[in-house]
PDB file of C-alpha atoms in Angstrom:
ATOM      1  CA  UNK A   1     -10.099  -7.448  24.678  1.00 57.00           C
ATOM      2  CA  UNK A   2      -9.932  -6.832  21.166  1.00 87.00           C
ATOM      3  CA  UNK A   3      -9.944  -4.463  18.688  1.00 85.00           C
ATOM      4  CA  UNK A   4     -13.325  -4.181  18.077  1.00 89.00           C
ATOM      5  CA  UNK A   5     -14.328  -4.516  21.537  1.00 91.00           C
ATOM      6  CA  UNK A   6     -11.765  -1.221  22.845  1.00 90.00           C
ATOM      7  CA  UNK A   7     -13.411   0.533  19.221  1.00 89.00           C
ATOM      8  CA  UNK A   8     -17.016   0.504  20.303  1.00 92.00           C
ATOM      9  CA  UNK A   9     -16.033   1.209  23.970  1.00 93.00           C
ATOM     10  CA  UNK A  10     -14.271   4.367  23.106  1.00 91.00           C
ATOM     11  CA  UNK A  11     -17.142   5.604  20.932  1.00 93.00           C
ATOM     12  CA  UNK A  12     -19.650   5.011  23.468  1.00 93.00           C
ATOM     13  CA  UNK A  13     -17.779   6.239  25.953  1.00 94.00           C
ATOM     14  CA  UNK A  14     -16.536   9.723  24.141  1.00 92.00           C
ATOM     15  CA  UNK A  15     -20.855  10.204  22.235  1.00 93.00           C
ATOM     16  CA  UNK A  16     -18.614   9.712  18.811  1.00 94.00           C
ATOM     17  CA  UNK A  17     -21.257   8.403  16.643  1.00 95.00           C
ATOM     18  CA  UNK A  18     -25.178   9.177  16.871  1.00 96.00           C
ATOM     19  CA  UNK A  19     -27.431   7.224  15.054  1.00 96.00           C
ATOM     20  CA  UNK A  20     -28.479   7.727  11.504  1.00 97.00           C
ATOM     21  CA  UNK A  21     -24.424   9.521  11.324  1.00 97.00           C
ATOM     22  CA  UNK A  22     -23.238  10.095   8.094  1.00 98.00           C
ATOM     23  CA  UNK A  23     -19.292   8.538   7.821  1.00 97.00           C
ATOM     24  CA  UNK A  24     -16.373   9.818   5.089  1.00 97.00           C
ATOM     25  CA  UNK A  25     -13.851   7.902   6.639  1.00 97.00           C
ATOM     26  CA  UNK A  26     -10.425   9.057   5.003  1.00 95.00           C
ATOM     27  CA  UNK A  27      -8.721   6.695   2.667  1.00 96.00           C
ATOM     28  CA  UNK A  28      -5.267   6.307   1.971  1.00 94.00           C
ATOM     29  CA  UNK A  29      -4.821   2.497   1.504  1.00 94.00           C
ATOM     30  CA  UNK A  30      -2.543   2.605   4.536  1.00 92.00           C
ATOM     31  CA  UNK A  31      -3.332  -0.337   7.792  1.00 91.00           C
ATOM     32  CA  UNK A  32      -4.437   2.696   9.466  1.00 91.00           C
ATOM     33  CA  UNK A  33      -7.225   4.256   7.486  1.00 94.00           C
ATOM     34  CA  UNK A  34      -7.871   0.011   6.418  1.00 95.00           C
ATOM     35  CA  UNK A  35      -8.078  -0.726   9.476  1.00 92.00           C
ATOM     36  CA  UNK A  36     -10.285   2.549  10.612  1.00 94.00           C
ATOM     37  CA  UNK A  37     -12.424   1.394   7.392  1.00 96.00           C
ATOM     38  CA  UNK A  38     -13.338  -2.230   8.887  1.00 95.00           C
ATOM     39  CA  UNK A  39     -13.816  -0.616  12.852  1.00 94.00           C
ATOM     40  CA  UNK A  40     -17.141   2.177  10.611  1.00 96.00           C
ATOM     41  CA  UNK A  41     -17.912  -1.251   8.465  1.00 97.00           C
ATOM     42  CA  UNK A  42     -18.729  -2.800  12.107  1.00 95.00           C
ATOM     43  CA  UNK A  43     -20.841  -0.248  13.543  1.00 96.00           C
ATOM     44  CA  UNK A  44     -22.395   0.126  10.665  1.00 97.00           C
ATOM     45  CA  UNK A  45     -25.503  -1.871  11.560  1.00 96.00           C
ATOM     46  CA  UNK A  46     -25.737  -0.714  15.112  1.00 95.00           C
ATOM     47  CA  UNK A  47     -25.125   2.850  14.170  1.00 97.00           C
ATOM     48  CA  UNK A  48     -27.800   2.201  11.506  1.00 97.00           C
ATOM     49  CA  UNK A  49     -24.509   4.674   9.673  1.00 97.00           C
ATOM     50  CA  UNK A  50     -24.231   5.248   6.141  1.00 98.00           C
ATOM     51  CA  UNK A  51     -20.412   5.494   5.768  1.00 98.00           C
ATOM     52  CA  UNK A  52     -18.349   7.340   2.850  1.00 98.00           C
ATOM     53  CA  UNK A  53     -14.528   6.552   1.560  1.00 98.00           C
ATOM     54  CA  UNK A  54     -12.488   9.986  -0.335  1.00 97.00           C
ATOM     55  CA  UNK A  55      -9.221  10.225  -1.264  1.00 97.00           C
ATOM     56  CA  UNK A  56      -6.349  12.431  -2.771  1.00 97.00           C
ATOM     57  CA  UNK A  57      -3.643  11.907  -4.268  1.00 96.00           C
ATOM     58  CA  UNK A  58      -1.220  14.202  -3.453  1.00 95.00           C
ATOM     59  CA  UNK A  59       1.056  12.638  -6.639  1.00 91.00           C
ATOM     60  CA  UNK A  60       3.903  12.860  -4.222  1.00 92.00           C
ATOM     61  CA  UNK A  61       5.093   9.498  -4.826  1.00 91.00           C
ATOM     62  CA  UNK A  62       5.744   6.692  -7.320  1.00 93.00           C
ATOM     63  CA  UNK A  63       2.983   4.704  -5.472  1.00 92.00           C
ATOM     64  CA  UNK A  64       0.149   7.265  -5.347  1.00 94.00           C
ATOM     65  CA  UNK A  65      -1.309   5.556  -8.419  1.00 95.00           C
ATOM     66  CA  UNK A  66      -1.457   2.377  -6.917  1.00 96.00           C
ATOM     67  CA  UNK A  67      -2.848   3.896  -3.260  1.00 96.00           C
ATOM     68  CA  UNK A  68      -5.412   5.552  -5.391  1.00 97.00           C
ATOM     69  CA  UNK A  69      -7.022   2.718  -7.031  1.00 97.00           C
ATOM     70  CA  UNK A  70      -6.910  -0.009  -4.132  1.00 97.00           C
ATOM     71  CA  UNK A  71      -9.111   2.413  -1.867  1.00 98.00           C
ATOM     72  CA  UNK A  72     -11.385   2.388  -5.518  1.00 98.00           C
ATOM     73  CA  UNK A  73     -11.299  -0.945  -5.556  1.00 98.00           C
ATOM     74  CA  UNK A  74     -12.035  -1.734  -1.834  1.00 98.00           C
ATOM     75  CA  UNK A  75     -14.513   0.269  -2.083  1.00 98.00           C
ATOM     76  CA  UNK A  76     -16.170  -1.024  -4.758  1.00 98.00           C
ATOM     77  CA  UNK A  77     -15.790  -4.726  -2.952  1.00 98.00           C
ATOM     78  CA  UNK A  78     -16.595  -3.732   0.000  1.00 98.00           C
ATOM     79  CA  UNK A  79     -20.140  -1.392  -1.719  1.00 97.00           C
ATOM     80  CA  UNK A  80     -18.536   1.705  -0.110  1.00 98.00           C
ATOM     81  CA  UNK A  81     -19.171   5.131  -2.264  1.00 98.00           C
ATOM     82  CA  UNK A  82     -15.150   6.468  -2.697  1.00 98.00           C
ATOM     83  CA  UNK A  83     -15.071   9.679  -4.222  1.00 98.00           C
ATOM     84  CA  UNK A  84     -10.706  10.376  -5.340  1.00 98.00           C
ATOM     85  CA  UNK A  85      -9.414  14.344  -5.848  1.00 97.00           C
ATOM     86  CA  UNK A  86      -5.691  13.992  -7.673  1.00 97.00           C
ATOM     87  CA  UNK A  87      -3.797  17.228  -6.716  1.00 96.00           C
ATOM     88  CA  UNK A  88       0.004  18.009  -7.737  1.00 96.00           C
ATOM     89  CA  UNK A  89       0.814  19.072  -3.684  1.00 96.00           C
ATOM     90  CA  UNK A  90       4.667  20.335  -5.172  1.00 96.00           C
ATOM     91  CA  UNK A  91       3.273  22.554  -7.275  1.00 96.00           C
ATOM     92  CA  UNK A  92       0.770  23.951  -5.295  1.00 96.00           C
ATOM     93  CA  UNK A  93       2.302  23.869  -2.658  1.00 96.00           C
ATOM     94  CA  UNK A  94       5.736  25.855  -4.104  1.00 96.00           C
ATOM     95  CA  UNK A  95       2.958  28.705  -5.622  1.00 97.00           C
ATOM     96  CA  UNK A  96       2.142  29.113  -2.046  1.00 96.00           C
ATOM     97  CA  UNK A  97       4.402  29.835  -0.101  1.00 96.00           C
ATOM     98  CA  UNK A  98       4.013  26.712   1.578  1.00 94.00           C
ATOM     99  CA  UNK A  99       5.205  23.377   3.328  1.00 93.00           C
ATOM    100  CA  UNK A 100       4.231  20.572   1.227  1.00 93.00           C
ATOM    101  CA  UNK A 101       2.461  18.821   3.946  1.00 91.00           C
ATOM    102  CA  UNK A 102       0.654  22.071   5.626  1.00 92.00           C
ATOM    103  CA  UNK A 103      -1.134  22.507   2.112  1.00 94.00           C
ATOM    104  CA  UNK A 104      -1.668  18.795   1.440  1.00 94.00           C
ATOM    105  CA  UNK A 105      -3.357  18.834   4.936  1.00 92.00           C
ATOM    106  CA  UNK A 106      -5.267  22.216   4.107  1.00 94.00           C
ATOM    107  CA  UNK A 107      -6.073  20.225   0.639  1.00 96.00           C
ATOM    108  CA  UNK A 108      -7.786  17.516   2.218  1.00 94.00           C
ATOM    109  CA  UNK A 109      -9.453  18.710   4.933  1.00 92.00           C
ATOM    110  CA  UNK A 110     -11.530  20.701   2.082  1.00 95.00           C
ATOM    111  CA  UNK A 111     -12.000  17.905  -0.009  1.00 96.00           C
ATOM    112  CA  UNK A 112     -13.449  16.541   2.934  1.00 95.00           C
ATOM    113  CA  UNK A 113     -15.460  19.317   3.864  1.00 95.00           C
ATOM    114  CA  UNK A 114     -16.839  19.500   0.899  1.00 97.00           C
ATOM    115  CA  UNK A 115     -18.251  16.248   0.016  1.00 97.00           C
ATOM    116  CA  UNK A 116     -21.621  17.177   3.120  1.00 96.00           C
ATOM    117  CA  UNK A 117     -20.955  14.419   5.839  1.00 97.00           C
ATOM    118  CA  UNK A 118     -21.738  14.340   9.167  1.00 95.00           C
ATOM    119  CA  UNK A 119     -18.489  13.250  10.818  1.00 95.00           C
ATOM    120  CA  UNK A 120     -14.939  13.172   9.102  1.00 94.00           C
ATOM    121  CA  UNK A 121     -13.098  10.252  10.437  1.00 94.00           C
ATOM    122  CA  UNK A 122      -9.491   9.922   9.827  1.00 92.00           C
ATOM    123  CA  UNK A 123      -6.828   7.472  11.096  1.00 88.00           C
ATOM    124  CA  UNK A 124      -3.867   8.670  12.905  1.00 71.00           C
ATOM    125  CA  UNK A 125      -1.482   6.925  14.951  1.00 58.00           C
ATOM    126  CA  UNK A 126       1.196   8.370  18.033  1.00 52.00           C
ATOM    127  CA  UNK A 127       3.659  10.217  14.978  1.00 54.00           C
ATOM    128  CA  UNK A 128       0.590  11.484  13.855  1.00 50.00           C
ATOM    129  CA  UNK A 129      -0.538  13.254  16.438  1.00 47.00           C
ATOM    130  CA  UNK A 130       2.921  14.177  17.050  1.00 47.00           C
ATOM    131  CA  UNK A 131       2.840  15.931  14.043  1.00 50.00           C
ATOM    132  CA  UNK A 132      -0.426  18.079  14.455  1.00 52.00           C
ATOM    133  CA  UNK A 133       0.955  18.864  17.269  1.00 44.00           C
ATOM    134  CA  UNK A 134       4.328  20.761  15.633  1.00 51.00           C
ATOM    135  CA  UNK A 135       1.785  22.091  12.823  1.00 50.00           C
ATOM    136  CA  UNK A 136       0.216  23.964  15.269  1.00 52.00           C
ATOM    137  CA  UNK A 137       3.656  25.309  17.105  1.00 51.00           C
ATOM    138  CA  UNK A 138       4.512  26.008  13.468  1.00 49.00           C
ATOM    139  CA  UNK A 139       1.551  27.522  12.844  1.00 51.00           C
ATOM    140  CA  UNK A 140       1.949  30.256  16.895  1.00 53.00           C
ATOM    141  CA  UNK A 141      -0.759  28.609  19.628  1.00 51.00           C
ATOM    142  CA  UNK A 142      -1.476  29.187  22.231  1.00 49.00           C
ATOM    143  CA  UNK A 143      -0.910  26.466  24.729  1.00 47.00           C
ATOM    144  CA  UNK A 144      -4.876  26.295  24.522  1.00 50.00           C
ATOM    145  CA  UNK A 145      -3.809  24.514  21.173  1.00 49.00           C
ATOM    146  CA  UNK A 146      -0.542  22.889  22.056  1.00 42.00           C
ATOM    147  CA  UNK A 147      -2.873  19.598  21.247  1.00 46.00           C
ATOM    148  CA  UNK A 148      -2.545  16.549  18.584  1.00 46.00           C
TER     149      UNK A 148
END
C-alpha cells in the first residue's frame, strides 16, 4: 500500500477531515512537513479543502532564511497560500525564562491559531512524539496527559 492510500485510510478511520475544511500546514521545509503538504494536496479535491501553509523562522540555524525561502517558493509553485513569521527565539526564550524548544513551540502554535483555519496539520515522526511526551512530563502532566 502506498503512502497516499495509507494517509487516506487513516484520515477516514479517524474522521480527521470534513468536506470544506480549511487546513493550515505547519511547513518547516523538511521532508516530513513537505510530504504532509503533498498528501493533503492529493486529498484536496476529494474533501474540497482550502490549504494554506505557514512557516516560523526561529533564527536558530544558519539555514533558517534558506528554509523559509524554500517554503515560500514551494507554496508559490503549488499555488498554496503562504504565511510566515520571523522570531528571535533565543532572545525571546531567554527573556521569558523558558527553554528555546518550549518558547518556539508556543510561538508556533500561537501563530498557527492566529491564522483562523479550521484544522492545523503538523508532521510528526516517532522522535517528535517522544519529545512531546517529555514536554508534557516536564510540565507536570498527569498520567492522562502523558501522551504524544
